[in-house]
Short mmCIF file of C-alpha atoms in Angstrom, two decimals:
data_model
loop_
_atom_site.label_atom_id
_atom_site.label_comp_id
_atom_site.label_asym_id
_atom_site.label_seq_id
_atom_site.Cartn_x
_atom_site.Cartn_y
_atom_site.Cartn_z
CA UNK A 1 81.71 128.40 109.21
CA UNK A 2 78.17 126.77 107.84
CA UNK A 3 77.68 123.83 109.47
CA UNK A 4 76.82 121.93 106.55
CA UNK A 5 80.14 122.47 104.70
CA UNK A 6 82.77 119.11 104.76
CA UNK A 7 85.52 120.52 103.35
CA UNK A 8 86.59 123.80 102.51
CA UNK A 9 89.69 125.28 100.16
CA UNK A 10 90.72 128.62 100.01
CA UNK A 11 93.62 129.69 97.15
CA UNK A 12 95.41 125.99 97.96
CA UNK A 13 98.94 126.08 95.94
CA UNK A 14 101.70 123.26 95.93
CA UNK A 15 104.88 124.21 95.20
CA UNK A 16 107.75 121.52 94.45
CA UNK A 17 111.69 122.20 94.28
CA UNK A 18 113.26 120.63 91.45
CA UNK A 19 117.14 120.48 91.29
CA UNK A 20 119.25 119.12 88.44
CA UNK A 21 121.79 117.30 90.70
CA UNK A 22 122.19 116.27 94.85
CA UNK A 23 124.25 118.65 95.09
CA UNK A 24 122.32 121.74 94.36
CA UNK A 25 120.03 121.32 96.73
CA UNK A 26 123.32 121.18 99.41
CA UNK A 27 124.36 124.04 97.89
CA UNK A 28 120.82 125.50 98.48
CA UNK A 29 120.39 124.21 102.02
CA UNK A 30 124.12 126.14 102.96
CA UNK A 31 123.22 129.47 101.15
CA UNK A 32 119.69 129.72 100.79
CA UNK A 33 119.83 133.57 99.99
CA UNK A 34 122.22 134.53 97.85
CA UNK A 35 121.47 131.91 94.64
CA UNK A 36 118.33 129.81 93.64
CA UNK A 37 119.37 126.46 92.92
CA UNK A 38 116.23 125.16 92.01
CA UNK A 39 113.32 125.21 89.79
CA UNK A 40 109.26 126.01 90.73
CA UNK A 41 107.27 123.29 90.05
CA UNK A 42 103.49 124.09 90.85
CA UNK A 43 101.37 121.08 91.39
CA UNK A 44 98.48 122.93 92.54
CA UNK A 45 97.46 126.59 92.00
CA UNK A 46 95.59 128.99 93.67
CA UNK A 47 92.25 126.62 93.92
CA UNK A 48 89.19 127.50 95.94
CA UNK A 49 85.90 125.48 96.50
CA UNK A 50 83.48 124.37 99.20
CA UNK A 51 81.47 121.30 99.47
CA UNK A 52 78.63 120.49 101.63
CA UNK A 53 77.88 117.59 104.05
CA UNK A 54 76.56 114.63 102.12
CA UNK A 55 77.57 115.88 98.63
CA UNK A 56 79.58 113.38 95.87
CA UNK A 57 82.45 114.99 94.27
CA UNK A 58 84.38 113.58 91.08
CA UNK A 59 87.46 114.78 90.15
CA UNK A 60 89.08 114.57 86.98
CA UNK A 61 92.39 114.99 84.75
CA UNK A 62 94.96 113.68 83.31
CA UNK A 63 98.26 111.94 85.11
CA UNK A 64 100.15 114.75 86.94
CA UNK A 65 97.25 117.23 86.54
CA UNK A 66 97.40 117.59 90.59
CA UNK A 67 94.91 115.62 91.69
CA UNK A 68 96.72 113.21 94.21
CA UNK A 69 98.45 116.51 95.64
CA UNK A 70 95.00 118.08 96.50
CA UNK A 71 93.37 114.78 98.21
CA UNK A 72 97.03 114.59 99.95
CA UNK A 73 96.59 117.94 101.50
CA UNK A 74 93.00 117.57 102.32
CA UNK A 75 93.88 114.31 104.02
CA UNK A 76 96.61 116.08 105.66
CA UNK A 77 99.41 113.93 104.63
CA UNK A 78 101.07 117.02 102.78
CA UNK A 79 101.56 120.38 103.31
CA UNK A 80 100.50 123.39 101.04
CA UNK A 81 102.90 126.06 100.46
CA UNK A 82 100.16 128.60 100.15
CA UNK A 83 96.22 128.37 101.27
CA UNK A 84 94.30 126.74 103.52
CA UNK A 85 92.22 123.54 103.67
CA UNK A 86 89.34 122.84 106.45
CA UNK A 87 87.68 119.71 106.85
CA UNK A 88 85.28 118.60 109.35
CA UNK A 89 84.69 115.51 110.52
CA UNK A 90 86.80 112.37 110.37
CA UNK A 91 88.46 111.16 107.09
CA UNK A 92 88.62 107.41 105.62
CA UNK A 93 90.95 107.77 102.38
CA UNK A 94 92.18 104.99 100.06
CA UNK A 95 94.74 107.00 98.05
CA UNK A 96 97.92 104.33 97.58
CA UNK A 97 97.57 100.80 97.50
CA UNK A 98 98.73 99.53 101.03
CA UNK A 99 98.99 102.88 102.65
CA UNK A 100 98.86 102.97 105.87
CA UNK A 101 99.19 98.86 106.23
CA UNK A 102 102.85 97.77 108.10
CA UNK A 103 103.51 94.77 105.70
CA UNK A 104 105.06 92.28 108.37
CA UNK A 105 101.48 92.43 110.29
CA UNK A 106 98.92 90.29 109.38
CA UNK A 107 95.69 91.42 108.06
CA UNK A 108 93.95 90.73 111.74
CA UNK A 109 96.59 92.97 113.02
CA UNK A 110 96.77 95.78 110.54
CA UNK A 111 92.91 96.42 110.70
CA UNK A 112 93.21 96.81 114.61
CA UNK A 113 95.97 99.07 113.94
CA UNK A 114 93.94 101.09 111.08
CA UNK A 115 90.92 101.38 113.30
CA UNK A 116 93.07 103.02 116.08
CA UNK A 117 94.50 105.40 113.47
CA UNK A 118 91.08 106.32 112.61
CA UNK A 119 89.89 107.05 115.93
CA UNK A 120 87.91 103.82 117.21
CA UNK A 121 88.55 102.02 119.89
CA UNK A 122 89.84 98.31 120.75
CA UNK A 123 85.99 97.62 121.80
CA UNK A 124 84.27 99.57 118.73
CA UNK A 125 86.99 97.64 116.28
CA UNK A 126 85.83 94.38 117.92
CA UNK A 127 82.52 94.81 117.41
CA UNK A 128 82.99 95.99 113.14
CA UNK A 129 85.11 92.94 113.14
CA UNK A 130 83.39 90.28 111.45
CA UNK A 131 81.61 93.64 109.29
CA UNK A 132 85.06 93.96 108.40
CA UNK A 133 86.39 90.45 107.52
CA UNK A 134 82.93 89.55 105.72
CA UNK A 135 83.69 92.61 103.00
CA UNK A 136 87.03 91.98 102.65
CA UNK A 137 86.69 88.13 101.63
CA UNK A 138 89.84 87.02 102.10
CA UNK A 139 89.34 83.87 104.09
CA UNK A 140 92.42 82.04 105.74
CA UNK A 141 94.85 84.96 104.43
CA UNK A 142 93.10 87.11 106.93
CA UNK A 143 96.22 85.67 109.30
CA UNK A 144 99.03 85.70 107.18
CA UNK A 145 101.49 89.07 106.99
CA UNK A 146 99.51 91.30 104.42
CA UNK A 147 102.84 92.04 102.41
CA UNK A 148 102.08 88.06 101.07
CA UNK A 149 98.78 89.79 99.37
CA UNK A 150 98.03 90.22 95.94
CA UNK A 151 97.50 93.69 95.23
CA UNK A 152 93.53 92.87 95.01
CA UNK A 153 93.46 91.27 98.68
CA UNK A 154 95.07 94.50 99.67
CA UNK A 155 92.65 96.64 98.41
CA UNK A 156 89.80 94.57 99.49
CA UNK A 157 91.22 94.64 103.07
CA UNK A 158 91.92 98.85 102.81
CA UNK A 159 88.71 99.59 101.18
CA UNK A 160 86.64 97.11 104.13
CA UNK A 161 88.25 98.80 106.96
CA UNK A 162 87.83 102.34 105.83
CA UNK A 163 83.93 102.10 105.09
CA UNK A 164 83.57 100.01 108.16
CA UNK A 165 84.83 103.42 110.44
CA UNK A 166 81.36 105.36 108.71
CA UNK A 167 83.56 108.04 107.95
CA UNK A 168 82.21 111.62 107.41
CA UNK A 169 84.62 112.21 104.48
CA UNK A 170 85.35 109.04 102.13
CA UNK A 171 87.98 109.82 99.78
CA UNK A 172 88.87 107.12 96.94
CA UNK A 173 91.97 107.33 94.39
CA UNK A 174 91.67 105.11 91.69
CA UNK A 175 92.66 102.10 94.06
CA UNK A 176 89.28 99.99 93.18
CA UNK A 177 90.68 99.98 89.68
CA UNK A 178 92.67 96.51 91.19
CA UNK A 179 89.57 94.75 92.50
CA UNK A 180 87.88 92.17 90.55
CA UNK A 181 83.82 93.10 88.96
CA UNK A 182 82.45 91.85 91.45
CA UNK A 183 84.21 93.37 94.94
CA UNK A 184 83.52 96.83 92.62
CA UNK A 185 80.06 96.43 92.35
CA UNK A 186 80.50 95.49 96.07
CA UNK A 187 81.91 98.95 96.43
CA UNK A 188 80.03 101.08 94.83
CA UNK A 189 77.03 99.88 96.70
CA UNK A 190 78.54 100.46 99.72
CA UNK A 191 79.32 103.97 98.41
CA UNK A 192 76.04 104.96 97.18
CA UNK A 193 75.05 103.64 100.91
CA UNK A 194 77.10 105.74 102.53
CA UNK A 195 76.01 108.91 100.56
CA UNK A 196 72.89 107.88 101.31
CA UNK A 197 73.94 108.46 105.21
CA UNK A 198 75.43 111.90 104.80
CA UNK A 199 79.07 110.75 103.94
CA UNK A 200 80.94 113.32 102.08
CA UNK A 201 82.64 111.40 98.80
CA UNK A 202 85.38 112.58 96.88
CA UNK A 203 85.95 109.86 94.10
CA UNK A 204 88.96 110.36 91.83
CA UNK A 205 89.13 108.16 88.69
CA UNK A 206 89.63 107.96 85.10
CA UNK A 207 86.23 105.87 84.18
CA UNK A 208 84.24 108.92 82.93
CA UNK A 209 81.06 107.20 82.90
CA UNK A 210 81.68 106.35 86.92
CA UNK A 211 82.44 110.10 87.85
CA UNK A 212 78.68 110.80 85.45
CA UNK A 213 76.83 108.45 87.81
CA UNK A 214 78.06 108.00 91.10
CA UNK A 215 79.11 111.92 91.45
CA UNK A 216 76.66 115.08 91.74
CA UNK A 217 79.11 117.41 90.74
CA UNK A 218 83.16 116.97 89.52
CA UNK A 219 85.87 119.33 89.44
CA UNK A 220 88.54 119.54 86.12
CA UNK A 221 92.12 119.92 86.80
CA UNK A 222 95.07 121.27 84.39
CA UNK A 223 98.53 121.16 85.13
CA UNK A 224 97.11 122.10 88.40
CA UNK A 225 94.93 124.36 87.68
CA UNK A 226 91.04 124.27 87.88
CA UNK A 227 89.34 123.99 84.16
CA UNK A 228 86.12 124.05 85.73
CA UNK A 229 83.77 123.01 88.25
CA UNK A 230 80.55 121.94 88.33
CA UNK A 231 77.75 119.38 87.70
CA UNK A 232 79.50 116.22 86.80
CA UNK A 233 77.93 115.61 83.05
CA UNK A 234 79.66 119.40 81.97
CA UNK A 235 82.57 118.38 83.49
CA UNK A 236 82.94 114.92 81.85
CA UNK A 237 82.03 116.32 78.76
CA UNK A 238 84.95 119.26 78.97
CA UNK A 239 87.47 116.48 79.88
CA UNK A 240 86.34 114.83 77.20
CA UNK A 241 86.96 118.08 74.85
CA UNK A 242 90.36 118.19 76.77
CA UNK A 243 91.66 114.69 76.08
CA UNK A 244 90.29 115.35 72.50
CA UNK A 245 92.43 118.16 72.05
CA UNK A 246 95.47 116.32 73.07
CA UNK A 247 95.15 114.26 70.94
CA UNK A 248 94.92 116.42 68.26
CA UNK A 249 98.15 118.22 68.57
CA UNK A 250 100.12 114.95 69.09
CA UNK A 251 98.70 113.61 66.16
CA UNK A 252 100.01 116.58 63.96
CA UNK A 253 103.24 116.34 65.93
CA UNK A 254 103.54 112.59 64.98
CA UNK A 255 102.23 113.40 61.32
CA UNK A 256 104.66 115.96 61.16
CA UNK A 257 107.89 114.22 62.74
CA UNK A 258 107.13 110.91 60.19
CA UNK A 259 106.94 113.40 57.11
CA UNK A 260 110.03 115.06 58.20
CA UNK A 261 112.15 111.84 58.80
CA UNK A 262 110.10 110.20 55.53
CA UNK A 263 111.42 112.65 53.77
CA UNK A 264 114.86 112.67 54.60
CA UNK A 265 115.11 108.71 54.31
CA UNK A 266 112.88 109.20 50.64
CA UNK A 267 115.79 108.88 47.81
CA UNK A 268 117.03 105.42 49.59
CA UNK A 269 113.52 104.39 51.02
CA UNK A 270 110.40 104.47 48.82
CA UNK A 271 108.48 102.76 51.55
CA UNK A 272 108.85 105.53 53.52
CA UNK A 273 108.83 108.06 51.45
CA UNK A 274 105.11 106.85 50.79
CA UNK A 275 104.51 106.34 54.27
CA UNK A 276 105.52 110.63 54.70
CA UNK A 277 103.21 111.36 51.87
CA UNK A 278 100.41 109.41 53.46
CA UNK A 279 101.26 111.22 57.09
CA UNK A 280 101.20 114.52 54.99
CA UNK A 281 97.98 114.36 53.82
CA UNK A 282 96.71 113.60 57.23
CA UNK A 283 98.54 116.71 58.52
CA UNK A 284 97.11 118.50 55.61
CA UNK A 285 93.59 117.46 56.49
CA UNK A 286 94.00 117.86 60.03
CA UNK A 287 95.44 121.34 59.83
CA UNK A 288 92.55 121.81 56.75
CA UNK A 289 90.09 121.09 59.53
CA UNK A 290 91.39 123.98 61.86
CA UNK A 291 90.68 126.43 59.38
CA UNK A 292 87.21 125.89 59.10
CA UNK A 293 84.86 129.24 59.51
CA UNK A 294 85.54 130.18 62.99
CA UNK A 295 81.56 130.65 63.34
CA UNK A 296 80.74 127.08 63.01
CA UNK A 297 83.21 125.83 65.80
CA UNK A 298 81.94 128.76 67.58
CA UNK A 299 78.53 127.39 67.22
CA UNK A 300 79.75 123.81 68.38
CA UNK A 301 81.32 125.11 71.10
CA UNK A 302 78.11 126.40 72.66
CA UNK A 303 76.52 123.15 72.13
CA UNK A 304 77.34 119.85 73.79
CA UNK A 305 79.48 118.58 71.25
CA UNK A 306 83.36 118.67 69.96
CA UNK A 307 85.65 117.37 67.48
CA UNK A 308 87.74 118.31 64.58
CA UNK A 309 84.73 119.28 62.44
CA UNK A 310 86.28 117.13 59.33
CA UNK A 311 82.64 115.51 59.60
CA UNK A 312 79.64 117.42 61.08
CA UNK A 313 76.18 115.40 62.65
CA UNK A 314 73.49 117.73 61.24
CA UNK A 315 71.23 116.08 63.64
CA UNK A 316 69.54 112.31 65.31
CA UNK A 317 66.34 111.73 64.76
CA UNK A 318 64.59 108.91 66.66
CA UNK A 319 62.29 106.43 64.03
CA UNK A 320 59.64 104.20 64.37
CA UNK A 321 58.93 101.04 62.30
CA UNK A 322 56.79 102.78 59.72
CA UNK A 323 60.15 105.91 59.02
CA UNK A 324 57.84 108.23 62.30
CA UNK A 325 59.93 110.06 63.83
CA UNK A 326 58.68 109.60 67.49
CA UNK A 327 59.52 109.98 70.90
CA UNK A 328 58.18 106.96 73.17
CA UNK A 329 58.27 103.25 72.27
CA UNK A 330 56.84 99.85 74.01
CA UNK A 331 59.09 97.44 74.58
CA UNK A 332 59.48 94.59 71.45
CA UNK A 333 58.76 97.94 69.00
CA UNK A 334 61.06 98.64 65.93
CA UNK A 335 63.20 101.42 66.63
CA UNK A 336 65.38 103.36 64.40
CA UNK A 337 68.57 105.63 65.27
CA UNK A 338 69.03 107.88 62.01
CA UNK A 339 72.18 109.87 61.94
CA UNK A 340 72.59 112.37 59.16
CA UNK A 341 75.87 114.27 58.53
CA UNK A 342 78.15 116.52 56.52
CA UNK A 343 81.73 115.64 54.81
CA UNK A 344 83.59 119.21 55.39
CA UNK A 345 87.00 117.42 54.10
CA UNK A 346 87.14 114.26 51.54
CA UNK A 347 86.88 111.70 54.16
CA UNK A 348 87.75 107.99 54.34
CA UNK A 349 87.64 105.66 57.11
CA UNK A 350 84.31 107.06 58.61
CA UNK A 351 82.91 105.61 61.64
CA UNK A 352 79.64 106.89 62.63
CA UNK A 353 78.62 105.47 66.18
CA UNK A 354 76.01 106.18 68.91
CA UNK A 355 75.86 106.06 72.46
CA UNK A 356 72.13 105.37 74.60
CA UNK A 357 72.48 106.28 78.39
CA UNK A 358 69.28 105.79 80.63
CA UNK A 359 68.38 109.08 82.60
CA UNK A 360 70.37 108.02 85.77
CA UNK A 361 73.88 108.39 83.44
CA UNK A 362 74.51 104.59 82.93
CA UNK A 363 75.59 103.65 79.51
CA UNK A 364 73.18 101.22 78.20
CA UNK A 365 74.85 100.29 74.82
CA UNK A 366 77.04 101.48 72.28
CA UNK A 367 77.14 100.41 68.57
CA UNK A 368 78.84 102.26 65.64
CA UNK A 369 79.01 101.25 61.80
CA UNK A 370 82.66 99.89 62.45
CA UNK A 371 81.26 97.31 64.26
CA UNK A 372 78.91 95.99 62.34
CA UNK A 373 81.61 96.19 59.47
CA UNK A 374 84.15 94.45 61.41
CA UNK A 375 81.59 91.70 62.22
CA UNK A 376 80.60 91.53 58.35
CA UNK A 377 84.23 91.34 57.67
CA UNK A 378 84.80 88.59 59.77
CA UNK A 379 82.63 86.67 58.35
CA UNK A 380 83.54 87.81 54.68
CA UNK A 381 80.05 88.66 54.11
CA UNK A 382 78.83 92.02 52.53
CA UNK A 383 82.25 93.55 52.19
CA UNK A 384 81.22 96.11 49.03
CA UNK A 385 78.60 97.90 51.98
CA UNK A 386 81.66 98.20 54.63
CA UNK A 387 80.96 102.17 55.50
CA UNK A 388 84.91 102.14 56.69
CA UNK A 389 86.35 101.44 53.25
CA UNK A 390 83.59 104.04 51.55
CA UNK A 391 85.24 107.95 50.63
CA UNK A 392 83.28 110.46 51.08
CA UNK A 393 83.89 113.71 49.41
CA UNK A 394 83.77 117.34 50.54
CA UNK A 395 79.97 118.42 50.83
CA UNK A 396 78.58 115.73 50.28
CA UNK A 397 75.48 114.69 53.35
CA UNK A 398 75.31 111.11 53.87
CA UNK A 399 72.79 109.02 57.02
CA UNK A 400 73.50 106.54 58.72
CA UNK A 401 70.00 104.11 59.85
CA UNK A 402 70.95 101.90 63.12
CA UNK A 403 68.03 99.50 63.22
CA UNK A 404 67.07 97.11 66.46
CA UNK A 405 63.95 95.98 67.93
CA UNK A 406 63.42 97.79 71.46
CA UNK A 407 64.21 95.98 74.43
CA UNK A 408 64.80 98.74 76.90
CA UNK A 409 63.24 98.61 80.36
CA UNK A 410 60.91 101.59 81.27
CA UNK A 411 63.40 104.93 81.09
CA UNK A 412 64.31 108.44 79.61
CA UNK A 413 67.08 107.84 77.45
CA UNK A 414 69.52 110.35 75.76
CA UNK A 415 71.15 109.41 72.44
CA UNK A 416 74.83 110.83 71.92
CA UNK A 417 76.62 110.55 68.68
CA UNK A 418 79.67 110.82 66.93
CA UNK A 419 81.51 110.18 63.47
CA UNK A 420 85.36 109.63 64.01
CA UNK A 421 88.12 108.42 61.38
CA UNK A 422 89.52 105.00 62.28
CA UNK A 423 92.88 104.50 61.44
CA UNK A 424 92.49 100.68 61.84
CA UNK A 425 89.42 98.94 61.38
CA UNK A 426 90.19 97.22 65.29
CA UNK A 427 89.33 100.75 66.97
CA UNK A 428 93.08 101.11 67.28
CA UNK A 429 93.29 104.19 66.72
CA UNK A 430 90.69 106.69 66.65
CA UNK A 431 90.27 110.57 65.68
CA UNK A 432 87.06 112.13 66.40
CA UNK A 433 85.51 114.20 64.37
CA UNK A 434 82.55 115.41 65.64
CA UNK A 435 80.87 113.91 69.37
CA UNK A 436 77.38 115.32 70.42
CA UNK A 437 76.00 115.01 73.70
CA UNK A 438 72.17 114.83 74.23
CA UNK A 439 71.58 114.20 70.18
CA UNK A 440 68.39 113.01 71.07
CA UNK A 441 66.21 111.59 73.63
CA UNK A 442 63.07 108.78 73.63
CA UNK A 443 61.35 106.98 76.03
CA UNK A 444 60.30 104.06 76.50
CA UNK A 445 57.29 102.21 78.63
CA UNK A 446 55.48 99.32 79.85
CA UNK A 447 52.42 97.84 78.81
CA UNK A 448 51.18 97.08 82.18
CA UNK A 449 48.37 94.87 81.57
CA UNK A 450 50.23 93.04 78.55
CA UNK A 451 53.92 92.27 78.94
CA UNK A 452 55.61 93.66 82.53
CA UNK A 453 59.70 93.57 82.90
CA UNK A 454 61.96 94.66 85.16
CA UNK A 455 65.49 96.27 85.20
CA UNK A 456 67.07 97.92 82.62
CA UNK A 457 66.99 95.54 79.47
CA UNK A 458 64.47 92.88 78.36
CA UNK A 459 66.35 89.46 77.19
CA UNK A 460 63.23 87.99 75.86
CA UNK A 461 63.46 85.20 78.09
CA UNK A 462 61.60 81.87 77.05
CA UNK A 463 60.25 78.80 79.53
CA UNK A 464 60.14 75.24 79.64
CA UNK A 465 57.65 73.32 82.32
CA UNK A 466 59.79 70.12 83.48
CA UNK A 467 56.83 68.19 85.88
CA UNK A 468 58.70 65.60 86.62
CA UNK A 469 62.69 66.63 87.10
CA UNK A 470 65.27 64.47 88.21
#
């Protein structure tokens, strides 16, 4: 074995028993040969993957995709039923909230008894003490029974003891979704620090935009299979396609049941009965969509984009003040984001947004013509120009011009975009049509010897000299 590999799996499966009643599975336990009582439920599948000393690891999925039974099994808290998993070196996880923690002990006592379970000693715990009790933050309560702790405390005591140990293998589930902004900023500095070391992270969470930029590469989970594995931004942006397609087919199968009982309910309910015919149409359209020539979803496919294809971006191009279109800006320039697109389907409640992300992954901003539309609305001003109550007929192109002066700090920044149907104007309820990753890219510098700022944004901060304060 390589040295520099943390954790290997080879063909790792889970399989559960299900059984309809108790007493099936005393039935199975008394004659295990002769009948199957239960059902195969396979968590986890036949996965295989190696990661190396030092590396960041997302993974992703939806709920009961299998991704708490593979950090179980690499933690060692659960046994596979086929496969193999190595690890090497010692293991900090924060996988349930309190795990680990005997509730009648007070916090004092329970990170003693952590430490020991982790392999330090009463002398090494002593001295990581106060490291301990400073990131945690929980003052007085540090000596009161921990099962008296809000479920924040608890996670601020679990996550301070486990990062205190240096592990070689850090392993977080979704538990620092309790703590507060600031004990996660807390955390994820501590994180990046311990990458930094050589730790080996393997960071499970739903926050896409986390997995992009605190992971180097992610793996994708099914119904416990792997979708795919590789650098983090592919794999966000096929879980992305995933949870799109989702909720495609339960929006036909909701469009579908309402028509169905609409109908039924029609000669004693016109209000329904309109309500089915409205739901129809949407099926219609939605199904209309699907049927689309398979070489432009093909094309689509290949690129970094998804969606229904009801709407299609043609392309982004990046403006400056005089209608340019340019690549690099100075901070306080005009800058213009122009979106142009296709109607494939009459369309109505059109949304056209845009995402910027600086080169590091880190969403910047994000504006879309529903918000400025819900802002006019608001404040009743401009409601004839409100994109969301415009139609738009089959064929016909259309742009959209997002307009703002530039007050980026110094970056590369990628553009993505994306025209969805809003069936609210609140963002209630959202279909997308088309999404397109890396739609465009600018950058944007410094005038050194004019106008210097740091960070990621310029606020356009003003002063006032007070000589004499009180």
């Amino acid at each position: 074995m390589s040295s520099d590999i943390s954790i290997k799996v080879d063909n790792l499966s889970k399989c559960y028993h299900i059984y309809d009643k108790p007493s099936d599975r005393l039935l199975q336990m008394i004659s295990p040969v002769r009948k199957q009582y239960y059902k195969e439920f396979w968590a986890l599948r036949d996965l295989s993957f190696e990661i190396k000393r030092g590396e960041s690891i997302g993974i992703l999925g939806r709920n009961g995709s299998g991704k708490s039974t593979l950090l179980q099994m690499i933690c060692g808290t659960l046994n596979p039923t086929t496969g193999s998993v190595q690890t090497f070196g010692r293991i900090a996880a924060l996988l349930e909230l309190g795990s680990g923690f005997n509730p009648d002990f007070t916090g004092r006592e329970n990170i003693f008894l952590n430490g020991t379970i982790l392999g330090l000693t009463h002398k090494e715990i002593e001295d990581r003490f106060d490291a301990i009790a400073a990131f945690a933050d929980i003052g007085e309560h540090l000596d009161q029974p921990v099962k008296t702790y809000s479920s924040g405390m608890l996670v601020r005591l679990a996550f301070a003891v486990q990062v205190q140990v240096t592990p070689d293998i850090l392993i977080v589930d979704e538990a620092l979704a309790v703590g507060d902004a600031l004990f996660q900023k807390r955390c994820f500095q501590q994180i990046e620090k311990l990458i930094s070391d050589g730790t080996t992270l393997l960071f499970v969470s739903h926050d896409q935009e986390s997995v992009r930029t605190l992971t180097h590469r992610a793996l994708l989970l099914h119904k416990g299979v792997k979708q795919l594995w590789g650098k983090s931004s592919d794999v966000v942006l096929e879980y992305r396609r995933m949870l799109h397609e989702d909720e495609r087919q339960s929006f036909l199968e909701y469009g579908a049941k309402l028509t169905a009982n609409a109908a039924a309910a029609a000669a004693t309910a016109a209000a329904e009965a309109e309500a089915a015919s409205t739901a129809a149409e949407a099926v219609l359209a939605t199904e209309k969509s699907n049927t689309k020539a398979p070489e432009l979803k093909e094309k689509h496919n290949k690129l970094k984009s998804f969606g229904d294809l009801d709407a299609e971006i043609l392309g982004v191009k990046i403006l400056d003040a005089k209608g340019v279109e340019v690549s690099h800006f100075y901070i306080g320039e005009r800058i213009t984001i122009k979106v142009s697109l296709r109607a494939n389907v009459d369309l109505d409640n059109v949304n056209v947004a845009f995402r910027i992300r600086n080169k590091e992954g880190v969403k910047i901003t994000s504006w879309g013509t529903l918000n400025h539309d819900m802002r006019a609305s608001a404040q009743n001003v401009g409601q004839s120009d409100l994109i969301w109550l415009k139609s738009f007929k089959a064929g016909a192109e259309f742009a959209v011009e997002f307009n703002a002066t530039c007050t980026l700090g110094a970056n590369l920044y990628e553009v993505q975009a994306t025209v969805t149907r809003e069936h609210d104007m609140f963002y209630g309820s959202q279909q997308i049509l088309h999404w397109m990753d890396e739609a465009a890219f600018f950058t944007v510098a410094i005038k050194q010897q004019e106008y210097v700022v740091g960070g990621i944004c310029d606020l356009g901060f003003d002063q006032k000299l007070i000589e004499h304060p009180l």
